[in-house]
């Protein structure tokens, strides 16, 4: 086993991924004019499309290598929830309400029991999000896919007067975190490699975890839709962030300030086990995993206090200050843009 595991050693180099994204985006130059044109705001979790008094929102995401855990355990009825969650949690970051969804499932060969189980998870996730699945595609690709891949695309909407971009965050605003349900659907490549290198299988039980390792990793991603829509209906918030790939670096999508995380949520045991077994630096953990902080809200102090006291899974974890980057307080780790 490597002396210190990193996401890059596990096979996912985020710096190179960022470069690959840039190389693709620079070729996308055509712009539509009139109704339906993009709003042109960069760095958001979902795209904004001009549609009169409203913005339509559109985003896409998949489940990733969490599917390999499902495959090893033979449990497929929860990954549909992850597919929905990864999309709707991005949608709500701008204050938008998810309304429609299409899924894409690529399989090596048709398997009715498999797709039935996946469908159950998709239906559950849609119900939890108050969103309708209006279509999708099942592609049979035996020469390309060895197993299963699942992704989806979410359509939402938000009135232009109520859109939240994160550019209204001010110095002194407090950072509230909503607790995650577990690893969610990011960093699974690193998590799997760490357990595998330690000789621990997905069906094994280890001290500190209530169930098997696989059951812990397979916990569905938390869906924050109804909670966030309720919060922004009752409180004024200045920014919202889904803590997915990139961990705390996602806060850099908001206005350029220094976001100091000085009182983080205590990470769940699964994160501590991954860090211990992989001898992973704390800085690497907080830029790979959500570390039990699944969703972030920025708000003025009075609003932040009310949000934290009114939501059992919420905690004030930091503050926006003059400067730039994300400072993880206990270890004085400064995250800057890639």
Coordinates of C-alpha atoms in Angstrom, one line a residue:
X1 CA 0.0 0.0 0.0
X2 CA 1.3 3.5 -0.8
X3 CA 2.7 5.3 2.3
X4 CA 0.1 8.0 1.7
X5 CA -2.9 7.7 -0.6
X6 CA -4.2 10.6 -2.6
X7 CA -7.0 10.9 -5.1
X8 CA -4.5 11.2 -7.9
X9 CA -2.7 8.0 -6.8
X10 CA -6.1 6.3 -6.8
X11 CA -6.5 7.3 -10.5
X12 CA -8.4 10.6 -10.3
X13 CA -6.2 13.7 -10.8
X14 CA -8.4 16.7 -10.2
X15 CA -5.9 19.1 -11.7
X16 CA -5.8 17.1 -15.0
X17 CA -9.6 16.9 -14.9
X18 CA -9.8 20.7 -14.7
X19 CA -7.5 20.9 -17.7
X20 CA -9.6 18.5 -19.7
X21 CA -12.7 20.5 -18.9
X22 CA -11.0 23.7 -20.1
X23 CA -9.9 22.1 -23.3
X24 CA -13.4 21.1 -24.1
X25 CA -15.2 24.3 -23.0
X26 CA -12.9 26.5 -25.1
X27 CA -14.3 24.8 -28.2
X28 CA -17.9 25.6 -27.3
X29 CA -18.2 29.0 -28.8
X30 CA -21.6 29.1 -30.5
X31 CA -24.1 31.4 -28.7
X32 CA -27.9 31.3 -29.1
X33 CA -29.7 34.7 -29.2
X34 CA -33.1 35.5 -28.0
X35 CA -35.3 33.5 -25.7
X36 CA -33.5 30.4 -24.4
X37 CA -30.0 31.9 -24.5
X38 CA -27.6 31.1 -21.6
X39 CA -27.4 33.7 -18.9
X40 CA -23.6 33.7 -19.2
X41 CA -22.8 33.4 -15.4
X42 CA -19.8 31.2 -14.8
X43 CA -18.9 29.0 -11.9
X44 CA -22.5 28.0 -10.9
X45 CA -23.5 24.5 -10.1
X46 CA -26.2 24.6 -12.8
X47 CA -26.6 26.5 -16.1
X48 CA -29.1 29.4 -16.2
X49 CA -31.2 29.8 -19.3
X50 CA -33.1 33.0 -20.0
X51 CA -36.8 32.3 -20.2
X52 CA -38.7 35.5 -19.7
X53 CA -39.3 36.3 -16.1
X54 CA -37.6 33.1 -15.0
X55 CA -34.4 31.2 -15.5
X56 CA -34.6 27.6 -16.5
X57 CA -31.8 25.6 -15.0
X58 CA -30.1 22.6 -16.6
X59 CA -27.4 20.3 -15.1
X60 CA -26.2 16.7 -15.6
X61 CA -24.3 14.3 -13.4
X62 CA -23.8 10.6 -12.7
X63 CA -23.2 8.1 -9.9
X64 CA -19.6 7.3 -10.6
X65 CA -17.7 4.4 -9.2
X66 CA -20.2 4.0 -6.4
X67 CA -21.8 1.7 -9.0
X68 CA -18.9 -0.8 -8.4
X69 CA -19.8 -1.0 -4.8
X70 CA -23.4 -1.7 -5.8
X71 CA -22.2 -4.3 -8.2
X72 CA -20.1 -6.1 -5.7
X73 CA -22.9 -6.2 -3.1
X74 CA -25.6 -6.9 -5.7
X75 CA -27.7 -4.0 -4.4
X76 CA -29.1 -1.7 -7.1
X77 CA -32.2 -0.1 -5.6
X78 CA -30.4 2.9 -4.0
X79 CA -28.1 4.2 -6.7
X80 CA -31.0 5.8 -8.5
X81 CA -31.4 8.0 -5.4
X82 CA -27.8 9.0 -5.8
X83 CA -28.3 9.9 -9.5
X84 CA -31.2 12.1 -8.6
X85 CA -29.4 13.7 -5.6
X86 CA -26.3 14.6 -7.5
X87 CA -28.4 16.6 -9.9
X88 CA -31.0 18.2 -7.7
X89 CA -28.5 19.2 -5.0
X90 CA -26.7 21.2 -7.8
X91 CA -30.0 22.7 -9.0
X92 CA -31.0 24.1 -5.7
X93 CA -27.7 26.0 -5.3
X94 CA -29.1 28.9 -7.3
X95 CA -32.5 28.8 -5.5
X96 CA -34.1 26.8 -8.3
X97 CA -36.8 24.2 -7.9
X98 CA -36.2 20.9 -9.7
X99 CA -39.2 19.9 -11.9
X100 CA -38.2 17.4 -14.6
X101 CA -35.5 14.7 -15.0
X102 CA -34.3 12.3 -17.7
X103 CA -32.0 9.4 -17.0
X104 CA -29.4 7.6 -19.1
X105 CA -28.5 4.0 -18.2
X106 CA -25.7 2.2 -20.2
X107 CA -25.5 -1.6 -19.7
X108 CA -23.4 -4.4 -21.1
X109 CA -26.6 -6.5 -21.6
X110 CA -30.3 -6.1 -20.8
X111 CA -31.2 -7.3 -17.4
X112 CA -34.8 -6.7 -16.3
X113 CA -34.2 -7.3 -12.6
X114 CA -31.3 -4.8 -12.6
X115 CA -33.2 -2.0 -14.4
X116 CA -36.2 -2.6 -12.2
X117 CA -34.1 -2.1 -9.0
X118 CA -32.5 1.0 -10.5
X119 CA -35.9 2.3 -11.3
X120 CA -37.1 1.9 -7.7
X121 CA -34.2 4.2 -6.6
X122 CA -34.9 6.8 -9.3
X123 CA -38.6 6.8 -8.3
X124 CA -37.7 7.3 -4.6
X125 CA -35.3 10.1 -5.4
X126 CA -37.9 11.8 -7.7
X127 CA -40.5 11.6 -4.9
X128 CA -38.1 13.1 -2.3
X129 CA -37.4 15.9 -4.8
X130 CA -41.0 16.5 -5.8
X131 CA -39.8 16.1 -9.4
X132 CA -41.1 14.1 -12.3
X133 CA -39.0 11.7 -14.4
X134 CA -40.3 12.5 -17.9
X135 CA -38.1 10.3 -20.0
X136 CA -34.7 8.6 -20.4
X137 CA -32.6 6.1 -22.3
X138 CA -31.3 2.6 -21.8
X139 CA -28.3 1.9 -24.1
X140 CA -27.0 -1.6 -24.6
X141 CA -23.3 -1.3 -25.3
X142 CA -21.6 -4.7 -24.9
X143 CA -18.4 -3.5 -26.7
X144 CA -18.1 -0.4 -24.6
X145 CA -19.6 -0.9 -21.2
X146 CA -18.6 -3.7 -18.8
X147 CA -21.2 -3.4 -16.1
X148 CA -23.5 -0.4 -15.7
X149 CA -23.3 3.4 -15.9
X150 CA -26.0 5.7 -14.7
X151 CA -26.4 9.5 -15.2
X152 CA -29.1 12.0 -15.5
X153 CA -30.1 15.5 -16.4
X154 CA -32.3 17.8 -14.3
X155 CA -34.5 20.8 -15.5
X156 CA -35.5 23.4 -12.9
X157 CA -36.6 27.0 -12.7
X158 CA -36.2 30.1 -10.6
X159 CA -37.6 33.6 -10.8
X160 CA -34.9 36.0 -11.9
X161 CA -35.6 38.2 -8.8
X162 CA -34.9 35.2 -6.5
X163 CA -31.8 33.7 -8.1
X164 CA -28.9 33.1 -5.8
X165 CA -25.4 33.2 -7.4
X166 CA -23.1 33.5 -4.3
X167 CA -21.9 36.9 -5.5
X168 CA -23.9 38.6 -2.7
X169 CA -21.8 37.0 0.1
X170 CA -20.4 39.8 2.3
X171 CA -17.5 39.9 4.8
X172 CA -18.9 38.7 8.1
X173 CA -21.5 36.3 6.7
X174 CA -21.5 33.0 8.5
X175 CA -21.1 29.6 6.9
X176 CA -23.7 27.0 7.8
X177 CA -23.3 23.3 6.9
X178 CA -26.0 20.7 6.6
X179 CA -24.8 17.3 7.6
X180 CA -24.3 14.6 4.9
X181 CA -25.6 11.1 5.0
X182 CA -22.1 9.7 4.4
X183 CA -19.6 9.6 1.5
X184 CA -22.4 10.6 -0.9
X185 CA -21.2 10.0 -4.5
X186 CA -17.8 11.5 -4.7
X187 CA -14.3 10.2 -3.8
X188 CA -15.5 6.5 -4.1
X189 CA -12.5 5.6 -6.2
X190 CA -10.1 6.6 -3.4
X191 CA -12.3 5.1 -0.7
X192 CA -12.5 1.8 -2.5
X193 CA -8.8 1.6 -3.2
X194 CA -7.9 2.4 0.4
X195 CA -10.1 -0.5 1.7
X196 CA -8.9 -2.8 -1.0
X197 CA -5.2 -2.1 -0.3
X198 CA -5.8 -2.8 3.4
X199 CA -7.3 -6.2 2.5
X200 CA -10.8 -5.2 3.5
X201 CA -13.7 -6.3 1.3
X202 CA -17.0 -4.7 0.8
X203 CA -18.8 -7.4 2.8
X204 CA -16.3 -7.1 5.7
X205 CA -17.1 -5.5 9.1
X206 CA -14.5 -3.4 10.8
X207 CA -14.5 -1.6 14.2
X208 CA -16.0 1.8 14.2
X209 CA -18.6 1.1 11.5
X210 CA -22.1 -0.2 12.3
X211 CA -22.5 -2.4 9.2
X212 CA -20.3 -3.7 6.4
X213 CA -17.9 -1.4 4.6
X214 CA -20.0 -1.7 1.5
X215 CA -23.2 -0.8 3.2
X216 CA -21.6 2.3 4.6
X217 CA -20.2 3.4 1.2
X218 CA -23.6 2.6 -0.5
X219 CA -25.7 4.9 1.8
X220 CA -27.7 7.1 -0.6
X221 CA -26.7 10.7 -1.1
X222 CA -28.8 13.1 1.0
X223 CA -31.4 15.0 -1.0
X224 CA -31.6 18.6 0.4
X225 CA -34.3 19.9 -2.0
X226 CA -37.3 20.3 0.3
X227 CA -35.2 21.6 3.2
X228 CA -33.4 24.2 1.1
X229 CA -36.5 25.4 -0.6
X230 CA -38.1 25.9 2.8
X231 CA -35.0 27.7 4.2
X232 CA -34.8 30.2 1.3
X233 CA -38.5 30.8 1.5
X234 CA -38.2 31.8 5.1
X235 CA -34.7 33.3 5.3
X236 CA -32.4 35.5 3.1
X237 CA -29.3 33.6 2.1
X238 CA -26.3 35.0 0.1
X239 CA -24.9 31.8 -1.3
X240 CA -25.3 28.1 -1.4
X241 CA -22.8 25.3 -2.3
X242 CA -23.1 21.6 -2.9
X243 CA -20.1 19.9 -1.4
X244 CA -19.3 17.3 -4.1
X245 CA -16.1 16.7 -6.2
X246 CA -13.4 19.1 -4.9
X247 CA -14.7 19.2 -1.3
X248 CA -14.2 22.5 0.4
X249 CA -12.9 24.0 -2.9
X250 CA -16.5 24.3 -4.0
X251 CA -16.8 27.4 -1.8
X252 CA -14.6 29.2 -4.2
X253 CA -17.6 29.3 -6.6
X254 CA -19.0 32.0 -4.5
X255 CA -17.8 35.6 -4.3
X256 CA -14.0 36.0 -3.9
X257 CA -13.5 36.1 -0.2
X258 CA -11.7 33.9 2.4
X259 CA -14.0 31.3 3.7
X260 CA -12.6 30.2 7.1
X261 CA -13.9 26.9 8.3
X262 CA -13.0 27.1 12.0
X263 CA -15.6 24.8 13.6
X264 CA -16.3 22.0 11.2
X265 CA -18.8 19.2 11.7
X266 CA -17.2 16.2 13.3
X267 CA -16.5 13.8 10.4
X268 CA -18.5 10.5 10.4
X269 CA -16.5 7.3 11.4
X270 CA -16.2 6.2 7.7
X271 CA -14.1 9.2 6.9
X272 CA -11.8 8.7 9.8
X273 CA -11.4 5.0 8.8
X274 CA -10.5 6.0 5.2
X275 CA -8.0 8.6 6.4
X276 CA -6.4 6.2 9.0
X277 CA -6.1 3.2 6.6
X278 CA -4.9 5.3 3.7
X279 CA -2.6 7.5 5.8
X280 CA -4.2 10.4 4.0
X281 CA -3.4 14.0 4.7
X282 CA -6.2 16.1 6.2
X283 CA -5.9 18.6 3.3
X284 CA -6.4 15.8 0.8
X285 CA -9.5 14.5 2.7
X286 CA -11.2 17.9 2.7
X287 CA -10.7 18.4 -1.0
X288 CA -11.8 14.9 -1.9
X289 CA -14.7 14.1 0.4
X290 CA -17.6 16.1 2.0
X291 CA -16.3 15.1 5.5
X292 CA -19.9 15.1 6.8
X293 CA -20.5 18.7 5.5
X294 CA -22.8 17.9 2.6
X295 CA -24.3 21.3 1.7
X296 CA -23.2 24.9 2.6
X297 CA -25.3 28.0 3.1
X298 CA -23.9 31.5 3.5
X299 CA -26.0 34.1 5.3
X300 CA -25.8 37.2 7.5
X301 CA -25.2 36.4 11.2
X302 CA -28.8 36.9 12.3
X303 CA -30.2 34.8 9.5
X304 CA -27.5 32.1 9.9
X305 CA -28.3 31.8 13.6
X306 CA -31.9 31.3 12.8
X307 CA -31.2 28.7 10.1
X308 CA -28.8 26.7 12.4
X309 CA -31.2 26.7 15.3
X310 CA -34.2 25.8 13.2
X311 CA -32.6 22.8 11.4
X312 CA -31.4 19.8 13.4
X313 CA -28.8 18.8 10.8
X314 CA -27.4 22.3 10.5
X315 CA -24.3 23.9 12.2
X316 CA -22.4 27.2 11.8
X317 CA -19.0 26.1 10.8
X318 CA -17.2 29.2 9.7
X319 CA -17.2 32.8 8.4
X320 CA -16.5 34.8 5.3
X321 CA -13.6 37.2 5.7
X322 CA -11.5 39.6 3.6
X323 CA -9.1 37.7 1.4
X324 CA -9.4 34.7 -0.9
X325 CA -9.5 31.0 -0.7
X326 CA -10.9 28.5 1.8
X327 CA -9.0 28.2 5.1
X328 CA -9.6 25.0 7.0
X329 CA -8.9 26.3 10.5
X330 CA -7.7 23.4 12.7
X331 CA -4.9 22.7 10.3
X332 CA -4.5 26.1 8.6
X333 CA -4.9 24.5 5.2
X334 CA -5.5 27.1 2.5
X335 CA -7.4 25.9 -0.6
X336 CA -7.1 28.1 -3.7
X337 CA -8.5 27.6 -7.2
X338 CA -7.0 24.9 -9.3

